[in-house]
Amino acid sequence: MNIQVKRLPIMAGAVLALLAGLYGGLMRLGWGLPSVPSVSAFHGALMVSGFLGTLICLERAAALKRAWAFIPPVLTGLGALILIFYVQGYEAGVFLMFAGSAGLLLVFAVLIFRDPALHTVTMALGAAAWCAGNALWLARWPISHAAYWWAGFLVLTIWGERLELARLRRLGPLAKILFAGATVLLLAGLVLSIFRFSPGVRLTGVGFLGLMLWLTRYDVAWWTVRMEGLTRYIALCLLAGYFWLGMAGVFALSWGGVVAGPHYGAILHAVFLGFVFSMIFGHTPTIFPAVLGIPVPFRKTAFYAQLLLLHGSVAIRLAGDLAGSFELRHWGGVLNVAAILFFLFNTARGLPRALARPDGRAEST
């Protein structure tokens, strides 16, 4: 397996955005760290567009295998750098992130032309949601409005990936109809949120619940969880993440268009931390080798420790939101950061050895 050295700077930029976003999150929780106003103000954007968006763009570019397809992750990475280091000119960073998300749409257009499958179209709809959220932010809409579109981007992207794997079970017409129905509910909620924010958020929550129920019924994780080793670990990551997606749906349906405070935080962190990061923990051992050519050896104790820390910390964080306890939110947040840093450490442990391999030749993108 050859290491894709030219892709490492893009990955490094994404990780920098993640670290800056984590630092900003701790600042927002009142941990008394040295002030960096930019990372506090753009905490969510750095985590979603700077880190996750860049990674998804990079993954799709690797799948397309065209040099121009690597432009979108470069744009979003540069946008993140501007948000971190040049707060006075942050509009340029927002524009670059919008341009990168539009570029991802173009990548998906080519992928759909090659393979007009339902799962590819679903992921393209996710890219469209990201682009719409960035457009709202670029047009100076409240970040709370853009955040639900960003959540839709990540949920639909993962949703499409799971559908692709669910094809192994030869889904029947009813499963495909239910899949399409849940997707339509989610997208309808996002569109409605532009005109009537609170009802739109509630309908988006119904979409989250529909997706969670579909995954609970049809995802192959219910089969693979009975296996051993890495396969079982990945399945547990997925199933735990589905629980938090369902909780996000319940919260959104119950509270509607909250734009700040503990309830707003509970909805978004249930999606972004509980669901999305659980998916990242599970998919990284297979995505990293495909994108960068770097193996991620399965270490049972370390991998299960990071997973338990993630979900335990999310439970503490959300318990603090629900109970109105600053202390629980305070400590849950720092444990969230610890879980993600532990994950980064476990993922990066094999990098020096991989780079030193004699067959680790760089390939052009």
Tab-separated table of C-alpha atoms in Angstrom:
chain	number	residue	atom	x	y	z
A	1	MET	CA	0.000	0.000	0.000
A	2	ASN	CA	1.531	3.281	-1.128
A	3	ILE	CA	1.278	6.343	1.072
A	4	GLN	CA	-0.409	9.317	-0.557
A	5	VAL	CA	2.084	11.897	0.708
A	6	LYS	CA	0.610	14.743	-1.348
A	7	ARG	CA	-2.676	14.346	0.507
A	8	LEU	CA	-1.109	14.659	3.949
A	9	PRO	CA	-1.061	18.513	3.996
A	10	ILE	CA	-4.816	18.555	3.356
A	11	MET	CA	-5.322	16.099	6.194
A	12	ALA	CA	-3.034	18.160	8.418
A	13	GLY	CA	-5.110	21.277	7.701
A	14	ALA	CA	-8.274	19.403	8.620
A	15	VAL	CA	-6.746	18.225	11.891
A	16	LEU	CA	-5.611	21.789	12.680
A	17	ALA	CA	-9.201	22.965	12.164
A	18	LEU	CA	-10.361	20.203	14.505
A	19	LEU	CA	-7.864	21.170	17.217
A	20	ALA	CA	-8.781	24.843	16.898
A	21	GLY	CA	-12.455	23.950	17.089
A	22	LEU	CA	-11.904	21.862	20.214
A	23	TYR	CA	-9.973	24.710	21.831
A	24	GLY	CA	-12.782	27.095	20.959
A	25	GLY	CA	-15.309	24.704	22.479
A	26	LEU	CA	-13.403	24.641	25.762
A	27	MET	CA	-13.278	28.439	25.739
A	28	ARG	CA	-17.039	28.579	25.245
A	29	LEU	CA	-17.483	26.274	28.221
A	30	GLY	CA	-15.580	28.730	30.400
A	31	TRP	CA	-12.383	26.792	31.009
A	32	GLY	CA	-10.337	29.979	31.367
A	33	LEU	CA	-7.879	29.247	28.578
A	34	PRO	CA	-5.878	32.019	26.898
A	35	SER	CA	-8.328	33.877	24.705
A	36	VAL	CA	-8.378	33.238	20.951
A	37	PRO	CA	-11.588	34.981	19.868
A	38	SER	CA	-11.631	33.521	16.364
A	39	VAL	CA	-11.707	29.868	17.402
A	40	SER	CA	-14.378	30.581	19.994
A	41	ALA	CA	-16.571	32.472	17.526
A	42	PHE	CA	-16.141	29.906	14.746
A	43	HIS	CA	-16.076	26.744	16.857
A	44	GLY	CA	-18.907	25.048	14.967
A	45	ALA	CA	-17.747	26.066	11.497
A	46	LEU	CA	-14.218	24.822	12.162
A	47	MET	CA	-15.502	21.465	13.377
A	48	VAL	CA	-18.027	20.940	10.579
A	49	SER	CA	-16.699	22.673	7.465
A	50	GLY	CA	-13.020	22.962	8.390
A	51	PHE	CA	-12.545	19.417	9.675
A	52	LEU	CA	-15.389	17.141	8.623
A	53	GLY	CA	-16.158	18.905	5.349
A	54	THR	CA	-12.512	18.810	4.303
A	55	LEU	CA	-12.249	15.104	5.109
A	56	ILE	CA	-15.400	14.240	3.186
A	57	CYS	CA	-14.177	16.286	0.196
A	58	LEU	CA	-10.851	14.466	0.365
A	59	GLU	CA	-12.540	11.077	0.563
A	60	ARG	CA	-14.758	11.803	-2.464
A	61	ALA	CA	-11.782	13.175	-4.416
A	62	ALA	CA	-9.875	9.979	-3.734
A	63	ALA	CA	-12.875	8.004	-4.990
A	64	LEU	CA	-13.157	10.097	-8.191
A	65	LYS	CA	-9.391	9.934	-8.871
A	66	ARG	CA	-9.205	13.235	-10.732
A	67	ALA	CA	-6.681	15.949	-9.847
A	68	TRP	CA	-9.265	18.763	-10.029
A	69	ALA	CA	-11.422	16.973	-7.438
A	70	PHE	CA	-8.825	17.814	-4.787
A	71	ILE	CA	-9.509	21.549	-5.175
A	72	PRO	CA	-12.591	21.543	-2.854
A	73	PRO	CA	-10.764	20.164	0.213
A	74	VAL	CA	-7.935	22.637	-0.408
A	75	LEU	CA	-10.472	25.484	-0.474
A	76	THR	CA	-12.194	24.436	2.740
A	77	GLY	CA	-8.828	23.910	4.432
A	78	LEU	CA	-7.700	27.401	3.425
A	79	GLY	CA	-11.025	28.778	4.609
A	80	ALA	CA	-10.438	27.207	8.005
A	81	LEU	CA	-6.978	28.758	8.219
A	82	ILE	CA	-8.450	32.193	7.531
A	83	LEU	CA	-11.062	31.722	10.256
A	84	ILE	CA	-8.356	30.726	12.727
A	85	PHE	CA	-5.700	33.330	11.984
A	86	TYR	CA	-7.446	36.245	10.319
A	87	VAL	CA	-10.660	36.934	12.195
A	88	GLN	CA	-11.042	40.455	10.746
A	89	GLY	CA	-11.241	39.007	7.242
A	90	TYR	CA	-13.332	35.987	8.113
A	91	GLU	CA	-15.731	36.625	5.187
A	92	ALA	CA	-13.024	35.343	2.833
A	93	GLY	CA	-12.862	32.130	4.864
A	94	VAL	CA	-16.636	31.732	4.679
A	95	PHE	CA	-16.540	32.245	0.907
A	96	LEU	CA	-13.815	29.611	0.487
A	97	MET	CA	-15.843	27.137	2.518
A	98	PHE	CA	-18.880	27.875	0.358
A	99	ALA	CA	-16.771	27.420	-2.778
A	100	GLY	CA	-15.408	24.130	-1.445
A	101	SER	CA	-18.908	22.827	-0.730
A	102	ALA	CA	-20.016	23.859	-4.225
A	103	GLY	CA	-16.988	21.988	-5.581
A	104	LEU	CA	-18.077	18.868	-3.696
A	105	LEU	CA	-21.440	19.140	-5.450
A	106	LEU	CA	-19.602	19.115	-8.774
A	107	VAL	CA	-17.656	16.019	-7.715
A	108	PHE	CA	-20.924	14.281	-6.885
A	109	ALA	CA	-22.394	15.309	-10.234
A	110	VAL	CA	-19.601	13.361	-11.938
A	111	LEU	CA	-19.997	10.424	-9.540
A	112	ILE	CA	-23.753	10.318	-10.190
A	113	PHE	CA	-23.104	10.359	-13.942
A	114	ARG	CA	-20.887	7.313	-13.449
A	115	ASP	CA	-23.203	5.555	-10.964
A	116	PRO	CA	-26.718	7.025	-10.565
A	117	ALA	CA	-27.417	4.878	-7.508
A	118	LEU	CA	-29.671	5.939	-4.642
A	119	HIS	CA	-26.811	6.048	-2.159
A	120	THR	CA	-24.752	8.367	-4.399
A	121	VAL	CA	-27.724	10.689	-4.895
A	122	THR	CA	-28.297	10.739	-1.118
A	123	MET	CA	-24.733	11.803	-0.432
A	124	ALA	CA	-25.056	14.460	-3.142
A	125	LEU	CA	-28.135	15.799	-1.342
A	126	GLY	CA	-25.968	15.997	1.769
A	127	ALA	CA	-23.410	18.061	-0.137
A	128	ALA	CA	-26.232	20.312	-1.325
A	129	ALA	CA	-27.339	20.801	2.294
A	130	TRP	CA	-23.791	21.782	3.255
A	131	CYS	CA	-23.621	24.214	0.361
A	132	ALA	CA	-26.985	25.727	1.376
A	133	GLY	CA	-25.862	26.108	4.987
A	134	ASN	CA	-22.672	27.833	3.892
A	135	ALA	CA	-24.689	30.073	1.576
A	136	LEU	CA	-26.899	31.128	4.497
A	137	TRP	CA	-23.810	31.869	6.561
A	138	LEU	CA	-22.256	33.801	3.689
A	139	ALA	CA	-25.487	35.822	3.445
A	140	ARG	CA	-25.116	36.652	7.173
A	141	TRP	CA	-28.006	34.532	8.420
A	142	PRO	CA	-27.730	33.476	12.078
A	143	ILE	CA	-25.282	30.627	12.537
A	144	SER	CA	-28.029	28.666	14.319
A	145	HIS	CA	-29.931	28.456	11.009
A	146	ALA	CA	-26.886	27.262	9.079
A	147	ALA	CA	-26.052	24.701	11.766
A	148	TYR	CA	-29.096	22.538	11.027
A	149	TRP	CA	-28.175	22.445	7.344
A	150	TRP	CA	-24.664	21.402	8.359
A	151	ALA	CA	-26.171	18.653	10.492
A	152	GLY	CA	-28.223	17.562	7.481
A	153	PHE	CA	-25.049	17.426	5.405
A	154	LEU	CA	-23.325	15.027	7.757
A	155	VAL	CA	-26.395	12.907	8.456
A	156	LEU	CA	-27.214	12.480	4.757
A	157	THR	CA	-23.589	11.709	3.898
A	158	ILE	CA	-23.433	8.954	6.498
A	159	TRP	CA	-26.960	7.868	5.560
A	160	GLY	CA	-25.884	7.354	1.950
A	161	GLU	CA	-22.775	5.434	2.960
A	162	ARG	CA	-24.831	3.096	5.128
A	163	LEU	CA	-27.329	2.546	2.309
A	164	GLU	CA	-24.469	1.527	0.031
A	165	LEU	CA	-23.459	-1.171	2.497
A	166	ALA	CA	-27.077	-2.143	3.193
A	167	ARG	CA	-27.312	-3.284	-0.437
A	168	LEU	CA	-25.586	-6.427	0.785
A	169	ARG	CA	-28.939	-7.360	2.320
A	170	ARG	CA	-30.796	-6.953	-0.981
A	171	LEU	CA	-33.274	-4.378	0.230
A	172	GLY	CA	-36.806	-4.715	-1.021
A	173	PRO	CA	-39.125	-2.002	-2.386
A	174	LEU	CA	-40.578	-1.185	1.050
A	175	ALA	CA	-37.126	-0.511	2.542
A	176	LYS	CA	-36.269	1.814	-0.351
A	177	ILE	CA	-39.598	3.658	-0.032
A	178	LEU	CA	-39.062	4.144	3.707
A	179	PHE	CA	-35.524	5.332	3.025
A	180	ALA	CA	-36.726	7.897	0.510
A	181	GLY	CA	-39.531	9.005	2.838
A	182	ALA	CA	-37.189	9.685	5.747
A	183	THR	CA	-34.825	11.582	3.440
A	184	VAL	CA	-37.676	13.738	2.131
A	185	LEU	CA	-38.812	14.533	5.683
A	186	LEU	CA	-35.323	15.673	6.643
A	187	LEU	CA	-34.881	17.834	3.556
A	188	ALA	CA	-38.408	19.266	3.882
A	189	GLY	CA	-37.633	20.245	7.468
A	190	LEU	CA	-34.458	22.031	6.428
A	191	VAL	CA	-36.225	23.939	3.655
A	192	LEU	CA	-39.131	24.844	5.965
A	193	SER	CA	-36.658	26.165	8.549
A	194	ILE	CA	-35.786	29.005	6.159
A	195	PHE	CA	-39.347	30.293	6.224
A	196	ARG	CA	-40.628	29.085	9.590
A	197	PHE	CA	-37.670	28.176	11.743
A	198	SER	CA	-39.258	26.359	14.680
A	199	PRO	CA	-41.628	24.108	12.679
A	200	GLY	CA	-38.768	23.400	10.295
A	201	VAL	CA	-36.501	22.261	13.130
A	202	ARG	CA	-39.266	20.019	14.473
A	203	LEU	CA	-39.784	18.422	11.069
A	204	THR	CA	-36.014	17.979	10.753
A	205	GLY	CA	-36.175	16.143	14.067
A	206	VAL	CA	-38.830	13.831	12.614
A	207	GLY	CA	-36.430	13.181	9.745
A	208	PHE	CA	-33.663	12.280	12.205
A	209	LEU	CA	-36.018	9.851	13.949
A	210	GLY	CA	-37.055	8.319	10.635
A	211	LEU	CA	-33.450	7.764	9.636
A	212	MET	CA	-32.612	6.274	13.019
A	213	LEU	CA	-35.554	3.843	12.791
A	214	TRP	CA	-34.557	2.827	9.259
A	215	LEU	CA	-30.979	2.181	10.297
A	216	THR	CA	-32.165	0.270	13.348
A	217	ARG	CA	-34.212	-2.008	11.087
A	218	TYR	CA	-32.083	-2.402	7.966
A	219	ASP	CA	-28.413	-1.621	8.649
A	220	VAL	CA	-25.918	-4.468	8.321
A	221	ALA	CA	-24.400	-3.481	11.681
A	222	TRP	CA	-26.993	-5.705	13.357
A	223	TRP	CA	-25.384	-8.648	11.574
A	224	THR	CA	-21.752	-7.644	11.878
A	225	VAL	CA	-21.985	-6.902	15.616
A	226	ARG	CA	-22.064	-10.681	16.123
A	227	MET	CA	-18.611	-11.035	14.593
A	228	GLU	CA	-15.223	-10.478	16.207
A	229	GLY	CA	-12.357	-7.982	16.156
A	230	LEU	CA	-12.503	-4.787	14.132
A	231	THR	CA	-15.793	-5.753	12.453
A	232	ARG	CA	-17.601	-5.939	15.774
A	233	TYR	CA	-16.017	-2.695	17.002
A	234	ILE	CA	-17.215	-0.836	13.897
A	235	ALA	CA	-20.728	-2.212	14.355
A	236	LEU	CA	-20.831	-1.056	17.977
A	237	CYS	CA	-19.682	2.420	16.931
A	238	LEU	CA	-22.525	2.569	14.432
A	239	LEU	CA	-25.248	1.291	16.739
A	240	ALA	CA	-24.226	3.647	19.545
A	241	GLY	CA	-24.250	6.537	17.088
A	242	TYR	CA	-27.767	5.671	15.931
A	243	PHE	CA	-28.987	6.040	19.504
A	244	TRP	CA	-27.721	9.625	19.670
A	245	LEU	CA	-29.241	10.432	16.279
A	246	GLY	CA	-32.581	9.313	17.671
A	247	MET	CA	-32.078	11.459	20.774
A	248	ALA	CA	-31.298	14.458	18.565
A	249	GLY	CA	-34.572	13.819	16.768
A	250	VAL	CA	-36.490	13.682	20.040
A	251	PHE	CA	-34.850	16.897	21.262
A	252	ALA	CA	-35.493	18.778	18.006
A	253	LEU	CA	-39.109	17.624	17.890
A	254	SER	CA	-39.635	18.620	21.523
A	255	TRP	CA	-37.901	22.010	21.607
A	256	GLY	CA	-38.203	23.293	18.052
A	257	GLY	CA	-36.332	26.405	16.993
A	258	VAL	CA	-34.073	27.104	19.944
A	259	VAL	CA	-31.098	29.203	18.828
A	260	ALA	CA	-28.928	29.231	21.950
A	261	GLY	CA	-28.618	27.772	25.417
A	262	PRO	CA	-28.560	24.205	26.781
A	263	HIS	CA	-31.386	22.848	24.602
A	264	TYR	CA	-29.769	24.137	21.413
A	265	GLY	CA	-26.473	22.620	22.538
A	266	ALA	CA	-28.115	19.285	23.337
A	267	ILE	CA	-29.634	18.964	19.853
A	268	LEU	CA	-26.441	19.803	17.999
A	269	HIS	CA	-24.046	17.890	20.232
A	270	ALA	CA	-26.229	14.779	20.075
A	271	VAL	CA	-25.808	14.914	16.286
A	272	PHE	CA	-22.249	16.185	15.901
A	273	LEU	CA	-20.609	14.435	18.854
A	274	GLY	CA	-22.790	11.436	19.673
A	275	PHE	CA	-23.719	10.434	16.131
A	276	VAL	CA	-21.095	11.846	13.770
A	277	PHE	CA	-17.989	11.216	15.864
A	278	SER	CA	-19.135	7.706	16.657
A	279	MET	CA	-19.319	7.152	12.895
A	280	ILE	CA	-15.825	8.638	12.517
A	281	PHE	CA	-14.430	6.372	15.231
A	282	GLY	CA	-15.902	3.382	13.426
A	283	HIS	CA	-15.041	4.282	9.824
A	284	THR	CA	-11.496	5.617	10.254
A	285	PRO	CA	-9.770	2.172	10.260
A	286	THR	CA	-11.167	1.542	6.768
A	287	ILE	CA	-11.220	5.066	5.297
A	288	PHE	CA	-7.665	6.058	6.290
A	289	PRO	CA	-6.012	3.286	4.257
A	290	ALA	CA	-8.192	4.093	1.235
A	291	VAL	CA	-7.568	7.856	1.313
A	292	LEU	CA	-3.982	8.143	2.558
A	293	GLY	CA	-2.613	4.658	2.087
A	294	ILE	CA	-1.800	4.502	5.813
A	295	PRO	CA	-2.971	1.470	7.797
A	296	VAL	CA	-4.693	1.928	11.151
A	297	PRO	CA	-4.029	-1.299	13.102
A	298	PHE	CA	-6.890	-2.398	15.349
A	299	ARG	CA	-5.910	-2.191	19.020
A	300	LYS	CA	-8.813	-3.639	20.921
A	301	THR	CA	-8.235	-2.065	24.348
A	302	ALA	CA	-7.392	1.396	23.045
A	303	PHE	CA	-10.219	1.471	20.506
A	304	TYR	CA	-12.878	0.384	22.966
A	305	ALA	CA	-11.509	2.815	25.558
A	306	GLN	CA	-11.870	5.754	23.151
A	307	LEU	CA	-15.399	4.656	22.252
A	308	LEU	CA	-16.484	4.363	25.886
A	309	LEU	CA	-14.921	7.726	26.702
A	310	LEU	CA	-16.731	9.363	23.791
A	311	HIS	CA	-20.187	8.086	24.652
A	312	GLY	CA	-19.740	8.477	28.379
A	313	SER	CA	-18.686	12.085	27.900
A	314	VAL	CA	-21.610	12.788	25.545
A	315	ALA	CA	-24.006	11.358	28.135
A	316	ILE	CA	-22.507	13.602	30.837
A	317	ARG	CA	-22.599	16.645	28.546
A	318	LEU	CA	-26.232	16.133	27.568
A	319	ALA	CA	-27.241	15.336	31.139
A	320	GLY	CA	-25.827	18.737	32.060
A	321	ASP	CA	-27.840	20.369	29.269
A	322	LEU	CA	-31.060	18.665	30.342
A	323	ALA	CA	-30.561	19.311	34.048
A	324	GLY	CA	-29.282	22.853	33.610
A	325	SER	CA	-26.080	21.847	35.398
A	326	PHE	CA	-23.102	23.981	34.428
A	327	GLU	CA	-20.727	21.601	36.206
A	328	LEU	CA	-21.860	18.551	34.228
A	329	ARG	CA	-21.669	20.490	30.951
A	330	HIS	CA	-18.247	21.801	32.011
A	331	TRP	CA	-16.766	18.369	32.677
A	332	GLY	CA	-18.666	16.608	29.912
A	333	GLY	CA	-17.170	19.074	27.438
A	334	VAL	CA	-13.595	18.513	28.550
A	335	LEU	CA	-14.126	14.743	28.419
A	336	ASN	CA	-15.490	15.146	24.876
A	337	VAL	CA	-12.204	16.798	23.941
A	338	ALA	CA	-10.216	14.089	25.733
A	339	ALA	CA	-12.044	11.365	23.787
A	340	ILE	CA	-11.323	13.015	20.436
A	341	LEU	CA	-7.672	13.654	21.298
A	342	PHE	CA	-7.317	10.037	22.402
A	343	PHE	CA	-8.833	8.981	19.081
A	344	LEU	CA	-6.332	11.155	17.176
A	345	PHE	CA	-3.482	9.616	19.152
A	346	ASN	CA	-4.656	6.072	18.425
A	347	THR	CA	-5.084	6.874	14.736
A	348	ALA	CA	-1.688	8.544	14.380
A	349	ARG	CA	0.324	5.920	16.253
A	350	GLY	CA	1.129	3.983	13.111
A	351	LEU	CA	2.002	7.020	10.974
A	352	PRO	CA	5.773	7.232	11.698
A	353	ARG	CA	6.228	3.526	10.988
A	354	ALA	CA	4.168	3.760	7.802
A	355	LEU	CA	6.186	6.744	6.547
A	356	ALA	CA	9.415	4.845	7.212
A	357	ARG	CA	8.329	1.843	5.147
A	358	PRO	CA	10.507	1.262	2.095
A	359	ASP	CA	7.411	0.696	-0.100
A	360	GLY	CA	5.705	3.886	1.104
A	361	ARG	CA	6.102	5.631	-2.238
A	362	ALA	CA	4.118	8.776	-2.879
A	363	GLU	CA	1.632	8.686	-5.705
A	364	SER	CA	0.330	11.665	-7.623
A	365	THR	CA	-3.250	12.643	-6.911
